[in-house]
PDB file of N, CA and C in Angstrom:
ATOM      1  N   HIS A   1       7.782  16.302 -16.664  1.00  0.00           N
ATOM      2  CA  HIS A   1       9.049  15.830 -16.109  1.00  0.00           C
ATOM      3  C   HIS A   1       8.013  15.007 -14.840  1.00  0.00           C
ATOM      4  N   PHE A   2       8.488  15.842 -13.897  1.00  0.00           N
ATOM      5  CA  PHE A   2       7.699  15.884 -12.551  1.00  0.00           C
ATOM      6  C   PHE A   2       6.436  14.625 -12.708  1.00  0.00           C
ATOM      7  N   VAL A   3       5.781  14.628 -13.745  1.00  0.00           N
ATOM      8  CA  VAL A   3       4.829  12.903 -13.640  1.00  0.00           C
ATOM      9  C   VAL A   3       5.623  11.888 -14.016  1.00  0.00           C
ATOM     10  N   GLN A   4       6.244  11.872 -14.516  1.00  0.00           N
ATOM     11  CA  GLN A   4       7.416  10.554 -14.894  1.00  0.00           C
ATOM     12  C   GLN A   4       8.363  10.105 -13.724  1.00  0.00           C
ATOM     13  N   GLU A   5       8.639  11.087 -12.863  1.00  0.00           N
ATOM     14  CA  GLU A   5       9.129  10.806 -11.087  1.00  0.00           C
ATOM     15  C   GLU A   5       8.112  10.785 -10.180  1.00  0.00           C
ATOM     16  N   PHE A   6       7.071  11.180 -10.090  1.00  0.00           N
ATOM     17  CA  PHE A   6       5.958  11.138  -9.392  1.00  0.00           C
ATOM     18  C   PHE A   6       5.338   9.486  -9.455  1.00  0.00           C
ATOM     19  N   ILE A   7       5.205   8.948 -10.981  1.00  0.00           N
ATOM     20  CA  ILE A   7       4.891   7.477 -11.418  1.00  0.00           C
ATOM     21  C   ILE A   7       5.413   6.848 -10.661  1.00  0.00           C
ATOM     22  N   GLU A   8       6.756   6.722 -10.982  1.00  0.00           N
ATOM     23  CA  GLU A   8       8.497   5.878 -10.531  1.00  0.00           C
ATOM     24  C   GLU A   8       8.060   6.087  -9.120  1.00  0.00           C
ATOM     25  N   PHE A   9       7.727   6.817  -8.568  1.00  0.00           N
ATOM     26  CA  PHE A   9       7.663   7.309  -6.322  1.00  0.00           C
ATOM     27  C   PHE A   9       6.567   6.531  -6.759  1.00  0.00           C
ATOM     28  N   GLN A  10       5.184   6.100  -7.373  1.00  0.00           N
ATOM     29  CA  GLN A  10       3.932   5.855  -6.994  1.00  0.00           C
ATOM     30  C   GLN A  10       4.261   4.099  -6.629  1.00  0.00           C
ATOM     31  N   ASN A  11       5.083   4.114  -7.718  1.00  0.00           N
ATOM     32  CA  ASN A  11       5.932   2.329  -8.283  1.00  0.00           C
ATOM     33  C   ASN A  11       6.166   1.997  -6.871  1.00  0.00           C
ATOM     34  N   LEU A  12       7.310   2.271  -6.675  1.00  0.00           N
ATOM     35  CA  LEU A  12       7.803   2.419  -5.374  1.00  0.00           C
ATOM     36  C   LEU A  12       7.195   1.789  -3.798  1.00  0.00           C
ATOM     37  N   VAL A  13       6.392   2.938  -3.831  1.00  0.00           N
ATOM     38  CA  VAL A  13       5.613   2.925  -2.362  1.00  0.00           C
ATOM     39  C   VAL A  13       4.849   1.642  -2.755  1.00  0.00           C
ATOM     40  N   GLU A  14       4.030   1.366  -3.520  1.00  0.00           N
ATOM     41  CA  GLU A  14       3.261   0.211  -3.803  1.00  0.00           C
ATOM     42  C   GLU A  14       4.048  -1.365  -3.901  1.00  0.00           C
ATOM     43  N   GLN A  15       4.868  -1.127  -3.965  1.00  0.00           N
ATOM     44  CA  GLN A  15       5.735  -1.669  -4.558  1.00  0.00           C
ATOM     45  C   GLN A  15       6.918  -2.156  -2.671  1.00  0.00           C
ATOM     46  N   ASN A  16       7.097  -1.139  -2.185  1.00  0.00           N
ATOM     47  CA  ASN A  16       7.718  -1.302  -0.959  1.00  0.00           C
ATOM     48  C   ASN A  16       7.145  -0.755   0.455  1.00  0.00           C
ATOM     49  N   CYS A  17       5.990  -0.380   0.325  1.00  0.00           N
ATOM     50  CA  CYS A  17       5.206   0.334   1.297  1.00  0.00           C
ATOM     51  C   CYS A  17       5.706  -1.097   3.022  1.00  0.00           C
ATOM     52  N   PHE A  18       5.016  -2.107   2.738  1.00  0.00           N
ATOM     53  CA  PHE A  18       5.491  -2.826   3.583  1.00  0.00           C
ATOM     54  C   PHE A  18       6.893  -2.218   4.369  1.00  0.00           C
ATOM     55  N   LEU A  19       8.010  -1.940   3.565  1.00  0.00           N
ATOM     56  CA  LEU A  19       9.037  -2.587   3.792  1.00  0.00           C
ATOM     57  C   LEU A  19       9.759  -1.312   4.255  1.00  0.00           C
ATOM     58  N   THR A  20       9.340  -0.720   4.198  1.00  0.00           N
ATOM     59  CA  THR A  20       9.974   1.149   4.316  1.00  0.00           C
ATOM     60  C   THR A  20       9.524   2.034   4.212  1.00  0.00           C
ATOM     61  N   LYS A  21       9.084   3.062   5.873  1.00  0.00           N
ATOM     62  CA  LYS A  21       7.560   4.027   4.993  1.00  0.00           C
ATOM     63  C   LYS A  21       8.476   5.098   5.247  1.00  0.00           C
ATOM     64  N   LYS A  22       9.872   5.249   4.921  1.00  0.00           N
ATOM     65  CA  LYS A  22      10.489   6.368   5.087  1.00  0.00           C
ATOM     66  C   LYS A  22      10.913   7.169   3.668  1.00  0.00           C
ATOM     67  N   VAL A  23      10.017   8.576   3.801  1.00  0.00           N
ATOM     68  CA  VAL A  23      10.642   9.986   2.663  1.00  0.00           C
ATOM     69  C   VAL A  23      11.555   8.982   2.108  1.00  0.00           C
ATOM     70  N   GLY A  24      12.677   9.750   2.946  1.00  0.00           N
ATOM     71  CA  GLY A  24      14.424   9.533   2.680  1.00  0.00           C
ATOM     72  C   GLY A  24      14.638   8.212   2.406  1.00  0.00           C
ATOM     73  N   ASP A  25      14.599   7.076   2.149  1.00  0.00           N
ATOM     74  CA  ASP A  25      14.554   5.351   1.703  1.00  0.00           C
ATOM     75  C   ASP A  25      14.522   5.593   0.018  1.00  0.00           C
ATOM     76  N   TYR A  26      13.021   6.721  -0.104  1.00  0.00           N
ATOM     77  CA  TYR A  26      12.475   6.496  -1.512  1.00  0.00           C
ATOM     78  C   TYR A  26      13.056   7.734  -2.132  1.00  0.00           C
ATOM     79  N   ALA A  27      13.702   9.006  -1.613  1.00  0.00           N
ATOM     80  CA  ALA A  27      14.489   9.709  -2.896  1.00  0.00           C
ATOM     81  C   ALA A  27      15.659   8.808  -2.741  1.00  0.00           C
ATOM     82  N   LEU A  28      16.471   8.262  -1.997  1.00  0.00           N
ATOM     83  CA  LEU A  28      17.760   7.544  -1.914  1.00  0.00           C
ATOM     84  C   LEU A  28      17.423   6.550  -3.271  1.00  0.00           C
ATOM     85  N   GLN A  29      16.422   5.482  -3.366  1.00  0.00           N
ATOM     86  CA  GLN A  29      16.078   4.206  -4.657  1.00  0.00           C
ATOM     87  C   GLN A  29      16.096   5.631  -6.315  1.00  0.00           C
ATOM     88  N   LEU A  30      15.069   6.219  -5.595  1.00  0.00           N
ATOM     89  CA  LEU A  30      15.110   7.647  -7.422  1.00  0.00           C
ATOM     90  C   LEU A  30      16.336   8.416  -7.599  1.00  0.00           C
ATOM     91  N   GLY A  31      16.982   7.998  -6.649  1.00  0.00           N
ATOM     92  CA  GLY A  31      18.096   9.316  -6.920  1.00  0.00           C
ATOM     93  C   GLY A  31      18.131  10.765  -6.707  1.00  0.00           C
ATOM     94  N   ILE A  32      17.405  10.781  -6.001  1.00  0.00           N
ATOM     95  CA  ILE A  32      17.005  13.036  -5.791  1.00  0.00           C
ATOM     96  C   ILE A  32      17.248  12.919  -4.596  1.00  0.00           C
ATOM     97  N   SER A  33      17.068  14.443  -4.239  1.00  0.00           N
ATOM     98  CA  SER A  33      16.600  14.275  -2.570  1.00  0.00           C
ATOM     99  C   SER A  33      15.416  14.243  -1.666  1.00  0.00           C
ATOM    100  N   THR A  34      15.331  14.324  -0.589  1.00  0.00           N
ATOM    101  CA  THR A  34      13.998  14.369   0.165  1.00  0.00           C
ATOM    102  C   THR A  34      13.400  15.030  -0.133  1.00  0.00           C
ATOM    103  N   LYS A  35      13.976  16.429  -0.312  1.00  0.00           N
ATOM    104  CA  LYS A  35      13.526  17.675  -0.341  1.00  0.00           C
ATOM    105  C   LYS A  35      12.575  17.898  -1.832  1.00  0.00           C
ATOM    106  N   LYS A  36      13.136  17.829  -3.155  1.00  0.00           N
ATOM    107  CA  LYS A  36      12.689  17.303  -4.506  1.00  0.00           C
ATOM    108  C   LYS A  36      11.891  16.543  -4.392  1.00  0.00           C
ATOM    109  N   LEU A  37      11.837  15.548  -4.083  1.00  0.00           N
ATOM    110  CA  LEU A  37      11.260  13.821  -4.075  1.00  0.00           C
ATOM    111  C   LEU A  37       9.718  14.918  -2.949  1.00  0.00           C
ATOM    112  N   ASN A  38       9.801  15.417  -2.251  1.00  0.00           N
ATOM    113  CA  ASN A  38       8.637  15.950  -1.451  1.00  0.00           C
ATOM    114  C   ASN A  38       8.095  16.961  -2.944  1.00  0.00           C
ATOM    115  N   LYS A  39       8.261  17.956  -3.265  1.00  0.00           N
ATOM    116  CA  LYS A  39       8.790  18.787  -3.924  1.00  0.00           C
ATOM    117  C   LYS A  39       7.721  18.225  -5.255  1.00  0.00           C
ATOM    118  N   ILE A  40       7.738  16.812  -5.941  1.00  0.00           N
ATOM    119  CA  ILE A  40       7.428  15.774  -6.755  1.00  0.00           C
ATOM    120  C   ILE A  40       5.800  15.678  -6.329  1.00  0.00           C
ATOM    121  N   VAL A  41       5.920  15.472  -5.165  1.00  0.00           N
ATOM    122  CA  VAL A  41       4.279  14.651  -4.698  1.00  0.00           C
ATOM    123  C   VAL A  41       3.965  16.053  -4.671  1.00  0.00           C
ATOM    124  N   GLN A  42       4.064  16.657  -3.785  1.00  0.00           N
ATOM    125  CA  GLN A  42       3.312  17.660  -2.874  1.00  0.00           C
ATOM    126  C   GLN A  42       2.288  18.508  -5.038  1.00  0.00           C
ATOM    127  N   THR A  43       3.600  18.826  -5.795  1.00  0.00           N
ATOM    128  CA  THR A  43       3.163  18.994  -7.260  1.00  0.00           C
ATOM    129  C   THR A  43       1.802  18.158  -7.653  1.00  0.00           C
ATOM    130  N   ALA A  44       2.175  16.713  -7.703  1.00  0.00           N
ATOM    131  CA  ALA A  44       0.997  16.074  -8.492  1.00  0.00           C
ATOM    132  C   ALA A  44       0.308  15.677  -7.704  1.00  0.00           C
ATOM    133  N   VAL A  45       0.164  15.624  -6.355  1.00  0.00           N
ATOM    134  CA  VAL A  45      -1.309  15.098  -5.925  1.00  0.00           C
ATOM    135  C   VAL A  45      -0.931  16.294  -3.807  1.00  0.00           C
ATOM    136  N   HIS A  46      -0.908  17.542  -4.193  1.00  0.00           N
ATOM    137  CA  HIS A  46      -1.328  18.571  -3.494  1.00  0.00           C
ATOM    138  C   HIS A  46      -1.163  17.288  -1.693  1.00  0.00           C
ATOM    139  N   LYS A  47      -0.216  16.763  -1.374  1.00  0.00           N
ATOM    140  CA  LYS A  47       0.014  16.776   0.164  1.00  0.00           C
ATOM    141  C   LYS A  47       1.618  16.077  -0.157  1.00  0.00           C
ATOM    142  N   PRO A  48       2.048  16.160   0.908  1.00  0.00           N
ATOM    143  CA  PRO A  48       4.022  15.590   1.027  1.00  0.00           C
ATOM    144  C   PRO A  48       4.193  13.869   1.043  1.00  0.00           C
ATOM    145  N   ALA A  49       4.926  13.919   0.403  1.00  0.00           N
ATOM    146  CA  ALA A  49       4.981  12.715   0.087  1.00  0.00           C
ATOM    147  C   ALA A  49       5.476  11.572   2.092  1.00  0.00           C
ATOM    148  N   LYS A  50       5.439  11.903   2.474  1.00  0.00           N
ATOM    149  CA  LYS A  50       5.122  10.984   4.004  1.00  0.00           C
ATOM    150  C   LYS A  50       3.516  10.268   3.868  1.00  0.00           C
ATOM    151  N   ILE A  51       2.709  11.913   3.801  1.00  0.00           N
ATOM    152  CA  ILE A  51       1.310  11.435   3.539  1.00  0.00           C
ATOM    153  C   ILE A  51       1.131  10.600   2.723  1.00  0.00           C
ATOM    154  N   PHE A  52       1.480  10.602   1.265  1.00  0.00           N
ATOM    155  CA  PHE A  52       0.799   9.962   0.264  1.00  0.00           C
ATOM    156  C   PHE A  52       1.857   8.072   0.665  1.00  0.00           C
ATOM    157  N   ILE A  53       2.411   8.117   1.517  1.00  0.00           N
ATOM    158  CA  ILE A  53       3.119   6.883   1.359  1.00  0.00           C
ATOM    159  C   ILE A  53       1.964   6.571   2.537  1.00  0.00           C
ATOM    160  N   ASP A  54       1.820   6.768   3.619  1.00  0.00           N
ATOM    161  CA  ASP A  54       1.206   6.608   4.655  1.00  0.00           C
ATOM    162  C   ASP A  54      -0.576   5.546   4.518  1.00  0.00           C
ATOM    163  N   GLU A  55      -0.905   6.985   3.429  1.00  0.00           N
ATOM    164  CA  GLU A  55      -2.134   6.573   2.722  1.00  0.00           C
ATOM    165  C   GLU A  55      -2.321   6.142   2.319  1.00  0.00           C
ATOM    166  N   THR A  56      -1.255   4.909   0.751  1.00  0.00           N
ATOM    167  CA  THR A  56      -0.346   4.077   0.281  1.00  0.00           C
ATOM    168  C   THR A  56      -0.829   2.897   1.282  1.00  0.00           C
ATOM    169  N   LEU A  57      -0.066   2.390   2.239  1.00  0.00           N
ATOM    170  CA  LEU A  57       0.228   1.857   3.005  1.00  0.00           C
ATOM    171  C   LEU A  57      -0.637   1.213   3.900  1.00  0.00           C
ATOM    172  N   ILE A  58      -1.683   2.109   4.300  1.00  0.00           N
ATOM    173  CA  ILE A  58      -2.885   2.194   4.602  1.00  0.00           C
ATOM    174  C   ILE A  58      -3.533   1.215   4.349  1.00  0.00           C
ATOM    175  N   LEU A  59      -4.349   1.702   2.001  1.00  0.00           N
ATOM    176  CA  LEU A  59      -4.876   0.677   1.920  1.00  0.00           C
ATOM    177  C   LEU A  59      -4.395  -0.519   1.306  1.00  0.00           C
ATOM    178  N   GLN A  60      -2.891  -0.943   1.457  1.00  0.00           N
ATOM    179  CA  GLN A  60      -2.908  -2.213   1.177  1.00  0.00           C
ATOM    180  C   GLN A  60      -2.617  -2.839   2.202  1.00  0.00           C
ATOM    181  N   ILE A  61      -3.210  -2.043   3.452  1.00  0.00           N
ATOM    182  CA  ILE A  61      -3.176  -2.878   4.865  1.00  0.00           C
ATOM    183  C   ILE A  61      -4.650  -3.014   5.114  1.00  0.00           C
ATOM    184  N   LYS A  62      -5.638  -2.426   4.012  1.00  0.00           N
ATOM    185  CA  LYS A  62      -7.024  -2.561   3.759  1.00  0.00           C
ATOM    186  C   LYS A  62      -6.831  -3.967   3.110  1.00  0.00           C
ATOM    187  N   ARG A  63      -6.152  -3.774   1.653  1.00  0.00           N
ATOM    188  CA  ARG A  63      -6.592  -4.923   0.904  1.00  0.00           C
ATOM    189  C   ARG A  63      -6.080  -6.384   1.657  1.00  0.00           C
ATOM    190  N   LEU A  64      -5.069  -6.330   2.742  1.00  0.00           N
ATOM    191  CA  LEU A  64      -5.637  -7.760   2.895  1.00  0.00           C
ATOM    192  C   LEU A  64      -6.369  -7.653   3.868  1.00  0.00           C
ATOM    193  N   LEU A  65      -7.339  -6.902   4.550  1.00  0.00           N
ATOM    194  CA  LEU A  65      -7.929  -7.352   5.941  1.00  0.00           C
ATOM    195  C   LEU A  65      -8.834  -7.754   5.315  1.00  0.00           C
ATOM    196  N   ILE A  66      -9.234  -7.046   3.850  1.00  0.00           N
ATOM    197  CA  ILE A  66     -10.730  -7.398   3.227  1.00  0.00           C
ATOM    198  C   ILE A  66     -10.671  -8.699   2.069  1.00  0.00           C
ATOM    199  N   ASN A  67      -9.282  -8.622   1.837  1.00  0.00           N
ATOM    200  CA  ASN A  67      -9.146  -9.654   0.859  1.00  0.00           C
ATOM    201  C   ASN A  67      -7.920 -11.157   1.176  1.00  0.00           C
ATOM    202  N   SER A  68      -7.863 -11.625   2.166  1.00  0.00           N
ATOM    203  CA  SER A  68      -6.560 -12.939   2.395  1.00  0.00           C
ATOM    204  C   SER A  68      -7.421 -12.563   4.506  1.00  0.00           C
ATOM    205  N   ASN A  69      -6.921 -14.405   4.533  1.00  0.00           N
ATOM    206  CA  ASN A  69      -7.724 -14.814   5.726  1.00  0.00           C
ATOM    207  C   ASN A  69      -6.619 -14.733   7.078  1.00  0.00           C
ATOM    208  N   LEU A  70      -5.357 -13.702   6.541  1.00  0.00           N
ATOM    209  CA  LEU A  70      -4.691 -13.434   7.221  1.00  0.00           C
ATOM    210  C   LEU A  70      -5.192 -12.579   9.209  1.00  0.00           C
ATOM    211  N   SER A  71      -4.840 -13.258   9.897  1.00  0.00           N
ATOM    212  CA  SER A  71      -5.209 -13.208  11.063  1.00  0.00           C
ATOM    213  C   SER A  71      -4.460 -11.009  10.896  1.00  0.00           C
ATOM    214  N   VAL A  72      -5.559 -10.257  11.725  1.00  0.00           N
ATOM    215  CA  VAL A  72      -4.763  -9.229  12.270  1.00  0.00           C
ATOM    216  C   VAL A  72      -2.625  -9.094  12.112  1.00  0.00           C
ATOM    217  N   LYS A  73      -2.567  -9.828  13.805  1.00  0.00           N
ATOM    218  CA  LYS A  73      -1.386 -10.085  13.426  1.00  0.00           C
ATOM    219  C   LYS A  73      -0.572 -10.308  13.021  1.00  0.00           C
ATOM    220  N   GLU A  74      -0.993 -11.043  11.891  1.00  0.00           N
ATOM    221  CA  GLU A  74      -0.106 -11.693  10.624  1.00  0.00           C
ATOM    222  C   GLU A  74      -0.044 -10.170   9.892  1.00  0.00           C
ATOM    223  N   ILE A  75      -0.977  -9.426   9.224  1.00  0.00           N
ATOM    224  CA  ILE A  75      -1.121  -8.316   8.589  1.00  0.00           C
ATOM    225  C   ILE A  75      -0.304  -7.219   9.305  1.00  0.00           C
ATOM    226  N   ALA A  76      -0.218  -7.609  10.156  1.00  0.00           N
ATOM    227  CA  ALA A  76       1.039  -6.255  11.246  1.00  0.00           C
ATOM    228  C   ALA A  76       2.534  -6.919  10.773  1.00  0.00           C
ATOM    229  N   TYR A  77       2.777  -7.694  10.942  1.00  0.00           N
ATOM    230  CA  TYR A  77       3.689  -8.622  10.649  1.00  0.00           C
ATOM    231  C   TYR A  77       4.156  -8.220   9.031  1.00  0.00           C
ATOM    232  N   THR A  78       3.405  -8.490   8.038  1.00  0.00           N
ATOM    233  CA  THR A  78       3.226  -8.464   6.404  1.00  0.00           C
ATOM    234  C   THR A  78       3.960  -7.294   6.400  1.00  0.00           C
ATOM    235  N   SER A  79       3.322  -6.259   6.876  1.00  0.00           N
ATOM    236  CA  SER A  79       2.802  -5.022   6.198  1.00  0.00           C
ATOM    237  C   SER A  79       4.310  -4.142   6.990  1.00  0.00           C
ATOM    238  N   GLY A  80       4.872  -4.574   7.409  1.00  0.00           N
ATOM    239  CA  GLY A  80       6.553  -4.226   8.276  1.00  0.00           C
ATOM    240  C   GLY A  80       6.106  -3.861   9.742  1.00  0.00           C
ATOM    241  N   PHE A  81       5.494  -4.237  10.054  1.00  0.00           N
ATOM    242  CA  PHE A  81       5.236  -4.039  11.760  1.00  0.00           C
ATOM    243  C   PHE A  81       6.212  -4.712  12.904  1.00  0.00           C
ATOM    244  N   ASP A  82       6.927  -4.581  13.517  1.00  0.00           N
ATOM    245  CA  ASP A  82       7.810  -5.483  14.614  1.00  0.00           C
ATOM    246  C   ASP A  82       6.548  -5.476  15.472  1.00  0.00           C
ATOM    247  N   GLU A  83       5.442  -5.100  16.127  1.00  0.00           N
ATOM    248  CA  GLU A  83       5.016  -5.552  17.668  1.00  0.00           C
ATOM    249  C   GLU A  83       3.417  -4.577  16.978  1.00  0.00           C
ATOM    250  N   PRO A  84       2.538  -5.658  17.321  1.00  0.00           N
ATOM    251  CA  PRO A  84       1.322  -5.612  16.577  1.00  0.00           C
ATOM    252  C   PRO A  84       0.380  -4.500  17.296  1.00  0.00           C
ATOM    253  N   THR A  85       1.472  -3.976  18.175  1.00  0.00           N
ATOM    254  CA  THR A  85       0.098  -2.856  18.888  1.00  0.00           C
ATOM    255  C   THR A  85       0.485  -1.592  17.973  1.00  0.00           C
ATOM    256  N   ASN A  86       1.472  -1.617  17.777  1.00  0.00           N
ATOM    257  CA  ASN A  86       1.983  -0.213  16.495  1.00  0.00           C
ATOM    258  C   ASN A  86       1.174  -0.113  15.479  1.00  0.00           C
ATOM    259  N   PHE A  87       1.378  -1.421  15.022  1.00  0.00           N
ATOM    260  CA  PHE A  87      -0.114  -1.683  14.026  1.00  0.00           C
ATOM    261  C   PHE A  87      -1.486  -0.918  13.817  1.00  0.00           C
ATOM    262  N   PHE A  88      -1.681  -1.835  15.679  1.00  0.00           N
ATOM    263  CA  PHE A  88      -3.154  -1.402  15.657  1.00  0.00           C
ATOM    264  C   PHE A  88      -3.538  -0.213  16.041  1.00  0.00           C
ATOM    265  N   LYS A  89      -2.386   1.229  16.584  1.00  0.00           N
ATOM    266  CA  LYS A  89      -2.570   2.327  16.645  1.00  0.00           C
ATOM    267  C   LYS A  89      -1.992   3.045  15.620  1.00  0.00           C
ATOM    268  N   TYR A  90      -1.541   2.469  14.534  1.00  0.00           N
ATOM    269  CA  TYR A  90      -0.656   3.159  13.756  1.00  0.00           C
ATOM    270  C   TYR A  90      -2.654   3.215  12.827  1.00  0.00           C
ATOM    271  N   PHE A  91      -2.942   2.146  12.685  1.00  0.00           N
ATOM    272  CA  PHE A  91      -4.215   1.508  11.533  1.00  0.00           C
ATOM    273  C   PHE A  91      -5.511   2.586  11.975  1.00  0.00           C
ATOM    274  N   LYS A  92      -5.569   2.372  13.283  1.00  0.00           N
ATOM    275  CA  LYS A  92      -6.794   3.303  14.016  1.00  0.00           C
ATOM    276  C   LYS A  92      -6.643   5.017  13.798  1.00  0.00           C
ATOM    277  N   ARG A  93      -5.591   5.610  14.498  1.00  0.00           N
ATOM    278  CA  ARG A  93      -5.087   6.623  13.894  1.00  0.00           C
ATOM    279  C   ARG A  93      -5.396   7.156  12.396  1.00  0.00           C
ATOM    280  N   SER A  94      -5.179   6.616  11.784  1.00  0.00           N
ATOM    281  CA  SER A  94      -5.249   6.960  10.417  1.00  0.00           C
ATOM    282  C   SER A  94      -6.666   6.420   9.641  1.00  0.00           C
ATOM    283  N   THR A  95      -7.670   5.501  10.310  1.00  0.00           N
ATOM    284  CA  THR A  95      -8.337   5.651   9.465  1.00  0.00           C
ATOM    285  C   THR A  95      -9.774   5.777  10.860  1.00  0.00           C
ATOM    286  N   GLY A  96      -9.903   5.837  12.013  1.00  0.00           N
ATOM    287  CA  GLY A  96     -10.647   6.049  13.026  1.00  0.00           C
ATOM    288  C   GLY A  96     -11.780   5.144  13.612  1.00  0.00           C
ATOM    289  N   SER A  97     -10.968   3.335  12.860  1.00  0.00           N
ATOM    290  CA  SER A  97     -11.278   2.035  13.248  1.00  0.00           C
ATOM    291  C   SER A  97     -10.449   1.381  13.036  1.00  0.00           C
ATOM    292  N   THR A  98     -10.672   0.290  13.769  1.00  0.00           N
ATOM    293  CA  THR A  98      -9.578  -0.833  14.624  1.00  0.00           C
ATOM    294  C   THR A  98      -9.447  -1.334  13.033  1.00  0.00           C
ATOM    295  N   PRO A  99      -8.126  -2.276  13.296  1.00  0.00           N
ATOM    296  CA  PRO A  99      -7.980  -3.955  11.521  1.00  0.00           C
ATOM    297  C   PRO A  99      -9.285  -4.691  11.836  1.00  0.00           C
ATOM    298  N   GLU A 100      -9.666  -4.983  13.173  1.00  0.00           N
ATOM    299  CA  GLU A 100     -10.591  -6.275  13.435  1.00  0.00           C
ATOM    300  C   GLU A 100     -12.248  -5.392  13.380  1.00  0.00           C
ATOM    301  N   ALA A 101     -12.700  -4.210  13.022  1.00  0.00           N
ATOM    302  CA  ALA A 101     -13.904  -3.419  13.008  1.00  0.00           C
ATOM    303  C   ALA A 101     -13.795  -2.819  11.679  1.00  0.00           C
ATOM    304  N   PHE A 102     -12.907  -2.703  11.368  1.00  0.00           N
ATOM    305  CA  PHE A 102     -12.754  -2.529   9.334  1.00  0.00           C
ATOM    306  C   PHE A 102     -13.107  -4.262   8.943  1.00  0.00           C
ATOM    307  N   ARG A 103     -12.021  -4.500   8.997  1.00  0.00           N
ATOM    308  CA  ARG A 103     -12.908  -6.025   8.179  1.00  0.00           C
ATOM    309  C   ARG A 103     -14.184  -6.871   8.607  1.00  0.00           C
ATOM    310  N   GLN A 104     -14.295  -6.727   9.780  1.00  0.00           N
ATOM    311  CA  GLN A 104     -15.647  -7.311   9.791  1.00  0.00           C
ATOM    312  C   GLN A 104     -17.193  -6.245   8.926  1.00  0.00           C
ATOM    313  N   ASP A 105     -16.653  -5.023   8.916  1.00  0.00           N
ATOM    314  CA  ASP A 105     -18.018  -4.540   8.267  1.00  0.00           C
ATOM    315  C   ASP A 105     -17.593  -4.452   6.418  1.00  0.00           C
ATOM    316  N   TYR A 106     -16.229  -4.906   6.155  1.00  0.00           N
ATOM    317  CA  TYR A 106     -16.526  -4.938   4.690  1.00  0.00           C
ATOM    318  C   TYR A 106     -16.394  -6.819   4.404  1.00  0.00           C
ATOM    319  N   VAL A 107     -16.160  -7.497   5.384  1.00  0.00           N
ATOM    320  CA  VAL A 107     -15.843  -8.767   5.085  1.00  0.00           C
ATOM    321  C   VAL A 107     -17.441  -9.674   5.532  1.00  0.00           C
TER     322      VAL A 107
END
């Protein structure tokens, strides 16, 4: 039963990770508590929901960096960051690389 709920959560995150990074927002959309959502995600992929959301967001950002001609600043805004500096810090903290360096390594 939790597998179906996890798949729904995964689909929501993939569609909306640029709009919200908050576990509570996804729990609300699914009609369950954040505690239950965390339990479902922990059971399915052995990590908290917030980590799953962040990893999905980073993956989507990496796809944009590699597959689009958008500037890093445009990608920052597209992916839901109000400030490019916050985007830069978030990406570097998550990947150990700057967005520019990541793009150069893969393009």
